[in-house]
mmCIF file of C-alpha atoms in Angstrom:
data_model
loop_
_atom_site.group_PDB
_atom_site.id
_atom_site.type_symbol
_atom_site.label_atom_id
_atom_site.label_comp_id
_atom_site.label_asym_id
_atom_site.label_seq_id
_atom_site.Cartn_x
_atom_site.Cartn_y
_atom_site.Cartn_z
ATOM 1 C CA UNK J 599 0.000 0.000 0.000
ATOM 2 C CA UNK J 600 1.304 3.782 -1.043
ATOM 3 C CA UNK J 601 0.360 5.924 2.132
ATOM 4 C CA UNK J 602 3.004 8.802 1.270
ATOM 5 C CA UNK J 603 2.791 11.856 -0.961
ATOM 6 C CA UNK J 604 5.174 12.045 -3.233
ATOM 7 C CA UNK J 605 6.574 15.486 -3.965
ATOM 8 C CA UNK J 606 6.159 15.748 -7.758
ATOM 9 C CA UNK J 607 3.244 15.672 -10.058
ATOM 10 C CA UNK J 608 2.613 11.783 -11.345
ATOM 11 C CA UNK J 609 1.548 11.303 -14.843
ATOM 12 C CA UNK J 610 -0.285 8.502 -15.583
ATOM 13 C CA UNK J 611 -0.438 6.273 -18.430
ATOM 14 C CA UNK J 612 -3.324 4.973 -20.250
ATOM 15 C CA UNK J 613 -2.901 1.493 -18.455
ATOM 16 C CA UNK J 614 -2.760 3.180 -15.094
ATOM 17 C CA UNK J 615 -5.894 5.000 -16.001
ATOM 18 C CA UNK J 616 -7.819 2.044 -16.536
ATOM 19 C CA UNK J 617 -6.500 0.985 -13.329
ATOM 20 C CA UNK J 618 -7.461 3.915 -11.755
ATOM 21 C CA UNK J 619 -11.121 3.937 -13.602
ATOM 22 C CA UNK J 620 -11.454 0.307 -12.142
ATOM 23 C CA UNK J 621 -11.026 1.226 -8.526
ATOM 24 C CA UNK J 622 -13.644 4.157 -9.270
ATOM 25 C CA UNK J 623 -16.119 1.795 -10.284
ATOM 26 C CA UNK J 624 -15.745 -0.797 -7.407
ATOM 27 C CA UNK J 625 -15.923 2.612 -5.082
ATOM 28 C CA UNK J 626 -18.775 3.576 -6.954
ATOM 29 C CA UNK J 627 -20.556 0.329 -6.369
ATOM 30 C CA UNK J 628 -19.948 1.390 -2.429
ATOM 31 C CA UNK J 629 -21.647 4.788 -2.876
ATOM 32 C CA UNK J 630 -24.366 2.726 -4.029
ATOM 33 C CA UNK J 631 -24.555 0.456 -1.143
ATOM 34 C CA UNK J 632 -24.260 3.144 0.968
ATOM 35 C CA UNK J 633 -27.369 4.822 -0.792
ATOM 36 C CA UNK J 634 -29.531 2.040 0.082
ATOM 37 C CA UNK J 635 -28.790 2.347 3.491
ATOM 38 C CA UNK J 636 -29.051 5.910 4.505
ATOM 39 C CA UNK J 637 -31.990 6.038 6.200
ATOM 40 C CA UNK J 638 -33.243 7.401 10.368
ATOM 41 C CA UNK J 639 -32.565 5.547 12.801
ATOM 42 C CA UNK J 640 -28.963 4.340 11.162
ATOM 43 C CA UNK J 641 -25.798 4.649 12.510
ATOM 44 C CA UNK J 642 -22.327 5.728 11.117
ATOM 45 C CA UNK J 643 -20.582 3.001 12.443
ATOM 46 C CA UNK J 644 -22.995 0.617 10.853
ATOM 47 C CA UNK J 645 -22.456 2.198 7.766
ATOM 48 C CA UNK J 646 -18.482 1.940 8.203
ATOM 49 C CA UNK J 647 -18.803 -1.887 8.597
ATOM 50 C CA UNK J 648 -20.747 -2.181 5.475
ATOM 51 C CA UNK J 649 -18.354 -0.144 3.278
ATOM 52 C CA UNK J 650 -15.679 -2.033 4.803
ATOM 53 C CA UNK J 651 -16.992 -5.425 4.276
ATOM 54 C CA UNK J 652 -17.949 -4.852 0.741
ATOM 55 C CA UNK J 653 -14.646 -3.228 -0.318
ATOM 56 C CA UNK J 654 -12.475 -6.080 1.239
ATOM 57 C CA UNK J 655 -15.002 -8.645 -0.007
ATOM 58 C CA UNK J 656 -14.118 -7.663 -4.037
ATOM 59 C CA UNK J 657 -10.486 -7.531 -2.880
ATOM 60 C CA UNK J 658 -9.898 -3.794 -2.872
ATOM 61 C CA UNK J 659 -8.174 -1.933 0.011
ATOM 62 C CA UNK J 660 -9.900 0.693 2.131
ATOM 63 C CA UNK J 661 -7.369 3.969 1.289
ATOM 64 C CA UNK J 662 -8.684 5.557 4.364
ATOM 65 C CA UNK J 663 -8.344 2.901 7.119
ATOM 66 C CA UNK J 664 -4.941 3.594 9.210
ATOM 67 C CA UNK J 665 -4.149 6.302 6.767
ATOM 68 C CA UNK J 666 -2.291 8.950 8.903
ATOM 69 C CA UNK J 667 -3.670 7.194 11.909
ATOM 70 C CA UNK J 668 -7.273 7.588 10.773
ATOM 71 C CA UNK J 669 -9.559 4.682 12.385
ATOM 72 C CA UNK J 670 -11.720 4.624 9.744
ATOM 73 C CA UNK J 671 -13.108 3.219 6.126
ATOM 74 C CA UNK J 672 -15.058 6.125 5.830
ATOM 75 C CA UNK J 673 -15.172 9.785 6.620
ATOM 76 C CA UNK J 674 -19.082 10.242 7.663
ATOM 77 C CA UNK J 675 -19.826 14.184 7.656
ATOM 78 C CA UNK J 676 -23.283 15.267 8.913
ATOM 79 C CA UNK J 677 -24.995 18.682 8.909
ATOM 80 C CA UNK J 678 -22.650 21.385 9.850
ATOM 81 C CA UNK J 679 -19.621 18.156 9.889
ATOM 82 C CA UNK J 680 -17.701 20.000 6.802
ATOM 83 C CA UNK J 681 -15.191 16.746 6.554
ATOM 84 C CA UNK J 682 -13.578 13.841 8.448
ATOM 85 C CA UNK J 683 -16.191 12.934 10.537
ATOM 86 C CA UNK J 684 -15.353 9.589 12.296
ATOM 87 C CA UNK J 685 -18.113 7.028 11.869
ATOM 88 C CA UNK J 686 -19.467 5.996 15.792
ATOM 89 C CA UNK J 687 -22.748 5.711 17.839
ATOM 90 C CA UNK J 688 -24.000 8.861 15.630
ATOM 91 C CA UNK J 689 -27.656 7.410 13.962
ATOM 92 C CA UNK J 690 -29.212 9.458 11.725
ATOM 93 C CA UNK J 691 -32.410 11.484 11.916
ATOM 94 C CA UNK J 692 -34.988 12.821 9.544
ATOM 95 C CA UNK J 693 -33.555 15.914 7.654
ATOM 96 C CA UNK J 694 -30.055 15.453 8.240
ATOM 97 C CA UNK J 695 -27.523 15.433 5.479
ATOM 98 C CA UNK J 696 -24.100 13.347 6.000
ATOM 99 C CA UNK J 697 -21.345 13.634 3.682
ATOM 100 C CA UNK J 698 -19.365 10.018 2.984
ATOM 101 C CA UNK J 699 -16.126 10.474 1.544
ATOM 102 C CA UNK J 700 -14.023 7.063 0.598
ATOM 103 C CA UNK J 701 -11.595 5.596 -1.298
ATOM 104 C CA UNK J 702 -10.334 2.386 -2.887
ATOM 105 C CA UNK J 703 -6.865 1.144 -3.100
ATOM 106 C CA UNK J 704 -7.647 -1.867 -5.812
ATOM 107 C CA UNK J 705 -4.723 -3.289 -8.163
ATOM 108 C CA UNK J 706 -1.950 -0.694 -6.617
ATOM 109 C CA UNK J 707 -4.014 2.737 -7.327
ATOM 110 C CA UNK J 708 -6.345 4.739 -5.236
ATOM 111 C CA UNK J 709 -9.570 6.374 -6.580
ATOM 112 C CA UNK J 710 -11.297 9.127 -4.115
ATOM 113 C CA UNK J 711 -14.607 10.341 -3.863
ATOM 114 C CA UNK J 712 -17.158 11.817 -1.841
ATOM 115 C CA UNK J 713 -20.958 12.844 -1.691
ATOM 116 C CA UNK J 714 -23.951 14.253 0.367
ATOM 117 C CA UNK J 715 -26.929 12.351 0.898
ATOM 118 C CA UNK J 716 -30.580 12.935 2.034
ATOM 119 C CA UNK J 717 -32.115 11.779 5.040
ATOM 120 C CA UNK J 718 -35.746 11.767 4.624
ATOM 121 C CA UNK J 719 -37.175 15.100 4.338
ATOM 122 C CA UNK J 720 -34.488 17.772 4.042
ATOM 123 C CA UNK J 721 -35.257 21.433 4.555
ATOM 124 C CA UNK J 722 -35.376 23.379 0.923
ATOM 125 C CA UNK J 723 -32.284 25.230 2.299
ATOM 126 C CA UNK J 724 -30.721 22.293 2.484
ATOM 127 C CA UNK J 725 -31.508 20.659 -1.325
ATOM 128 C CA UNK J 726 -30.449 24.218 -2.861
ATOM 129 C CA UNK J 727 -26.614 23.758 -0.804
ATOM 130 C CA UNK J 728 -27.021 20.563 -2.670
ATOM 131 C CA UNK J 729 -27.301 21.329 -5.849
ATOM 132 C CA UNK J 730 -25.531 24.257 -5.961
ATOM 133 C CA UNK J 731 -22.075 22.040 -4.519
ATOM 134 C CA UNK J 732 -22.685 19.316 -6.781
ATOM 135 C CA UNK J 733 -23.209 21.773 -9.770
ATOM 136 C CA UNK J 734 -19.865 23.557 -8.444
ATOM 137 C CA UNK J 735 -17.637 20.414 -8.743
ATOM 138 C CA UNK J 736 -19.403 19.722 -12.300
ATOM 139 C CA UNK J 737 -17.976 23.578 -13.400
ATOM 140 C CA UNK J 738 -14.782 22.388 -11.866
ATOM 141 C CA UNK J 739 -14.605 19.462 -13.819
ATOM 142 C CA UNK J 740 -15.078 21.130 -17.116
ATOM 143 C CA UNK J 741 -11.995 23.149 -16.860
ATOM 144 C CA UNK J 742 -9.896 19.950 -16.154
ATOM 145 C CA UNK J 743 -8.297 19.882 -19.580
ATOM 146 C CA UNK J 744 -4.575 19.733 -20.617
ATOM 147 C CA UNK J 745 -3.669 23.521 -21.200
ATOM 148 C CA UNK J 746 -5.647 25.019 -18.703
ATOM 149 C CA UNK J 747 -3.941 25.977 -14.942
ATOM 150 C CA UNK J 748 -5.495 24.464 -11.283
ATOM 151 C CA UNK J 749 -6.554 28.214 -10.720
ATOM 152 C CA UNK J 750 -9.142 27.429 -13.655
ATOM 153 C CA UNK J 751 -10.778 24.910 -11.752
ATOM 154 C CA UNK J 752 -10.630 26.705 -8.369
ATOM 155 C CA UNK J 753 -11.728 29.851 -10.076
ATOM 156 C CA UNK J 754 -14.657 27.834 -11.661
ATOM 157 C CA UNK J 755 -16.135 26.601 -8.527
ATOM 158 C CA UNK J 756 -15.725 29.540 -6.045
ATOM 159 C CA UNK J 757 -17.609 31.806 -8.334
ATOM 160 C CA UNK J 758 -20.090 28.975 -9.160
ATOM 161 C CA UNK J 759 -21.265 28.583 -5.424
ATOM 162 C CA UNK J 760 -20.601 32.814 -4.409
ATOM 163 C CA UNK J 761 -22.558 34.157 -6.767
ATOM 164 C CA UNK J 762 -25.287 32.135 -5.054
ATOM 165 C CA UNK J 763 -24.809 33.106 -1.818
ATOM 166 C CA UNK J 764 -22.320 29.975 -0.025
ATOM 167 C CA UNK J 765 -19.214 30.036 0.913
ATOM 168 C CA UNK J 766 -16.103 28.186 -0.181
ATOM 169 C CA UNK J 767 -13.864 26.445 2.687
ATOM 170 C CA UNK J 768 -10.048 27.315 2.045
ATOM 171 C CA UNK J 769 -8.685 25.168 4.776
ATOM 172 C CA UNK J 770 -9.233 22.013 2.825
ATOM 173 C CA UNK J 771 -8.101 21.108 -0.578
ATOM 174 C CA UNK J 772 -8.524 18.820 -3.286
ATOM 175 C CA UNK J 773 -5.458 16.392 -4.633
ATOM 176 C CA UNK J 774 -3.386 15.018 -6.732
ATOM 177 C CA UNK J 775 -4.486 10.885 -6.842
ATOM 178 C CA UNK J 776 -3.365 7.636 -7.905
ATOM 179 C CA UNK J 777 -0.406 5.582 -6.727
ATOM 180 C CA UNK J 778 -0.814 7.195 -3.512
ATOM 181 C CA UNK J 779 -3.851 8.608 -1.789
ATOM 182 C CA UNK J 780 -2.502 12.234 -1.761
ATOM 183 C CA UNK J 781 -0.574 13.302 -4.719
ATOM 184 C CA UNK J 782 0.732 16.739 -5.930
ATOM 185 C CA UNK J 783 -1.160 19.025 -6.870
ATOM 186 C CA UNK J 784 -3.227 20.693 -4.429
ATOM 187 C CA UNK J 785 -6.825 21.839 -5.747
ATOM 188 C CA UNK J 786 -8.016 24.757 -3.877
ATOM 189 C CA UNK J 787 -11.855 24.941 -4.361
ATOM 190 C CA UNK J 788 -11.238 29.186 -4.581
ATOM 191 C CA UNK J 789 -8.175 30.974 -6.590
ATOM 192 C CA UNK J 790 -7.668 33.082 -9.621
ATOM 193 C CA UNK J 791 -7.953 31.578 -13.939
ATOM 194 C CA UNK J 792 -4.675 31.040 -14.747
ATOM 195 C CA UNK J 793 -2.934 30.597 -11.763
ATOM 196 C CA UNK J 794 -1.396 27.451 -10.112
ATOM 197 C CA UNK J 795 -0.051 24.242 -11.840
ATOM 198 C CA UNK J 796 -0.332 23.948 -15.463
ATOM 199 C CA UNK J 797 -2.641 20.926 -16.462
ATOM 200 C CA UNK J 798 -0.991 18.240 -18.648
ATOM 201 C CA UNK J 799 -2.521 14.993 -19.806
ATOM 202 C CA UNK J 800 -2.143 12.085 -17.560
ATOM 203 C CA UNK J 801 -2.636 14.105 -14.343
ATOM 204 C CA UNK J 802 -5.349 12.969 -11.849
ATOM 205 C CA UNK J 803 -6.621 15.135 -9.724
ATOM 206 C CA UNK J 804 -9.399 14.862 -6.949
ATOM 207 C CA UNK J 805 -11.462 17.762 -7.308
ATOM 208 C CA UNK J 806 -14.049 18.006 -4.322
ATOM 209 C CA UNK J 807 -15.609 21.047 -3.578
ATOM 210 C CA UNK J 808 -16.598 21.330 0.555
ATOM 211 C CA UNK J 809 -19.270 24.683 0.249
ATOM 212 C CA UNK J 810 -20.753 26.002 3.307
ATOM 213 C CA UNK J 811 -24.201 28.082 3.374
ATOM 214 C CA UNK J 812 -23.170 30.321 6.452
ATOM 215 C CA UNK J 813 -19.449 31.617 6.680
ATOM 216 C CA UNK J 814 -16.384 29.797 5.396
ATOM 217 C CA UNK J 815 -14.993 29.464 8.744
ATOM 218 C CA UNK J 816 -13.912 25.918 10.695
ATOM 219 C CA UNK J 817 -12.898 24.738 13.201
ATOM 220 C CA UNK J 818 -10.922 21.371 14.149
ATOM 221 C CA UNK J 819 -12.271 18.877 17.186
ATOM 222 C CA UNK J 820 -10.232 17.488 19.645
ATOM 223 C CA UNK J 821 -10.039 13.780 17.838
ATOM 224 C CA UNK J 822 -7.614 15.437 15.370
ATOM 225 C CA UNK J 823 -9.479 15.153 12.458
ATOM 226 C CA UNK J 824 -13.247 16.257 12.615
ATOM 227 C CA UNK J 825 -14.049 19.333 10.710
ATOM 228 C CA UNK J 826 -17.135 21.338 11.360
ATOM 229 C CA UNK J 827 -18.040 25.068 10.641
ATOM 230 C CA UNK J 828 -17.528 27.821 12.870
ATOM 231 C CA UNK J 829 -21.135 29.214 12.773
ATOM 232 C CA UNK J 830 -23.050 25.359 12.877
ATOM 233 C CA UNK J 831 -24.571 26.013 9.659
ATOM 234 C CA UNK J 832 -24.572 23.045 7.295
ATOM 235 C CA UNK J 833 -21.658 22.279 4.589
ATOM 236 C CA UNK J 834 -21.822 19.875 1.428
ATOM 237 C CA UNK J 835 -18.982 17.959 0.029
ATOM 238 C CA UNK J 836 -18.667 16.506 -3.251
ATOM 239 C CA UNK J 837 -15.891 15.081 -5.119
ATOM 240 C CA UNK J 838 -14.706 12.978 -8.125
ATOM 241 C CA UNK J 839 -11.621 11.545 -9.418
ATOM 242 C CA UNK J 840 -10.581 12.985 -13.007
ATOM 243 C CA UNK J 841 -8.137 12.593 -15.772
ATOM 244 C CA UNK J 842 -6.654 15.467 -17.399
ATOM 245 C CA UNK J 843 -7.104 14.542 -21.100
ATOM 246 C CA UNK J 844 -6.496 16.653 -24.183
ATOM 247 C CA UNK J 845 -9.819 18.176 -24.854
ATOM 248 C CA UNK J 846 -11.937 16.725 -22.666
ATOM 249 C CA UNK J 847 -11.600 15.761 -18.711
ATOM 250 C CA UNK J 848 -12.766 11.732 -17.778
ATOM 251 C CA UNK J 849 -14.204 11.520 -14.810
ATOM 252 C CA UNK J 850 -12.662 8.329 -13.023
ATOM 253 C CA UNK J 851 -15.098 7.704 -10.343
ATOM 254 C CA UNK J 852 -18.987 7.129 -10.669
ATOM 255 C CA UNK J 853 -22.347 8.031 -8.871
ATOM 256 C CA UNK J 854 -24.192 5.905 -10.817
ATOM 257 C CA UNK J 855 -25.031 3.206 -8.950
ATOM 258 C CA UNK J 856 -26.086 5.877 -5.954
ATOM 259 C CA UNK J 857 -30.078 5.160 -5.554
ATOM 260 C CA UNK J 858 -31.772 8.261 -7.217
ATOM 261 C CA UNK J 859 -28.925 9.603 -8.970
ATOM 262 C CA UNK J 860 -28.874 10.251 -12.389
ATOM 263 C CA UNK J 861 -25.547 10.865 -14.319
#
């Protein structure tokens, strides 16, 4: 397993893409799962256990588990929970959101994704945070060609979500991704068109927008890793794994096979 960061950009070949685009799928096949499941009354540790069990069951790797220390398969966000919620004796109740961010270590790469799901009935404030942070990471996505910079895509999906009234974290970053969980570059969700990195083919980046509706302000808990917002407002997170490509980005990771989602 590949738990460092390297300290140059990787470029991958068309081989390790597949690769790549294989551990996507068998992570989106655990969204999917996981979309079946989200329901009141559930708990985040019971979810853990099934991701966990279904990864290890088609002989993938769970990239999070141990990674840095964390104790986890899955990073289980909810309501004002920006990121890195650990999953425990937290069930979930009618009108929550919870953002599950994974990955997949499968055949020597890692694919990385993340994304907010309903519980029941949701406020309208909520399902407009929603869609406006899933839009976001689509606008990011479409600037993910070889030419452009990483300030295209940042640029993209801060004034995406501002002009609509949210907020964009800037303590937390997207990612370079493959080989190893965390790869150069870093993908701010916020920065200036043409800034940053310039975007070659065979680059993978994790792009994963984390918008808040109140301020952009966090804070960190105690357990070293939870992330919530300063103000206890609620924040989305949603993220997919993406090949630069000449032209055109691929997106590496699916939601599919999430129950209700249509791609």
């Amino acid at each position: 397993m590949f738990f460092g960061k390297p300290n140059k950009i990787s470029y991958k070949t068309e081989d390790e893409l597949l690769l790549i685009k294989k551990s996507g799928d068998l992570l989106g096949r655990v969204h999917g799962l996981l979309s079946e499941n989200i329901k009141e009354g559930v708990s985040t540790k019971y979810l853990n256990k099934a991701a966990h069990d279904f990864i290890k069951d088609h002989h993938g790797v769970p990239s999070f588990l141990n990674y840095r220390g964390y104790p986890a398969t899955l990073c289980t966000s909810i309501n004002e929970t920006v990121v890195h919620g650990i999953p425990g004796d937290e069930y979930l109740r009618d009108g929550d959101i919870i953002s599950i961010d994974c990955g997949v270590l499968l055949d020597g790469f890692h694919a990385d994704s993340a994304y907010t799901y309903t519980v029941g009935n949701i406020s309208e404030e909520k399902h407009r945070l929603l869609k406006a942070t899933k839009e976001s990471l689509f606008e990011g996505i479409k600037n993910a060609i070889a030419g452009n910079r990483v300030g295209d895509i940042s640029f993209s999906i801060q004034h995406y979500v501002e002009k609509r009234g949210y907020s964009v974290v800037r303590d937390l970053v997207g990612h370079g991704v493959g080989r190893y969980l965390h790869e150069e570059p870093e993908v701010p969700n916020f920065g200036k068109r043409g800034n940053g990195h310039k975007l070659l083919k065979g680059m993978v980046l994790a792009i994963e927008p984390m918008i808040n509706i109140g301020r952009r302000d966090v804070y960190h808990l105690s357990d070293g890793w939870t992330v919530k917002t300063s103000d206890g407002k609620p924040s989305a997170h949603y993220e997919h794994t993406v090949a630069i490509m000449n032209g055109k980005p691929e997106i590496l990771t699916t939601f599919k096979y999430i129950k209700g989602e249509v791609e």
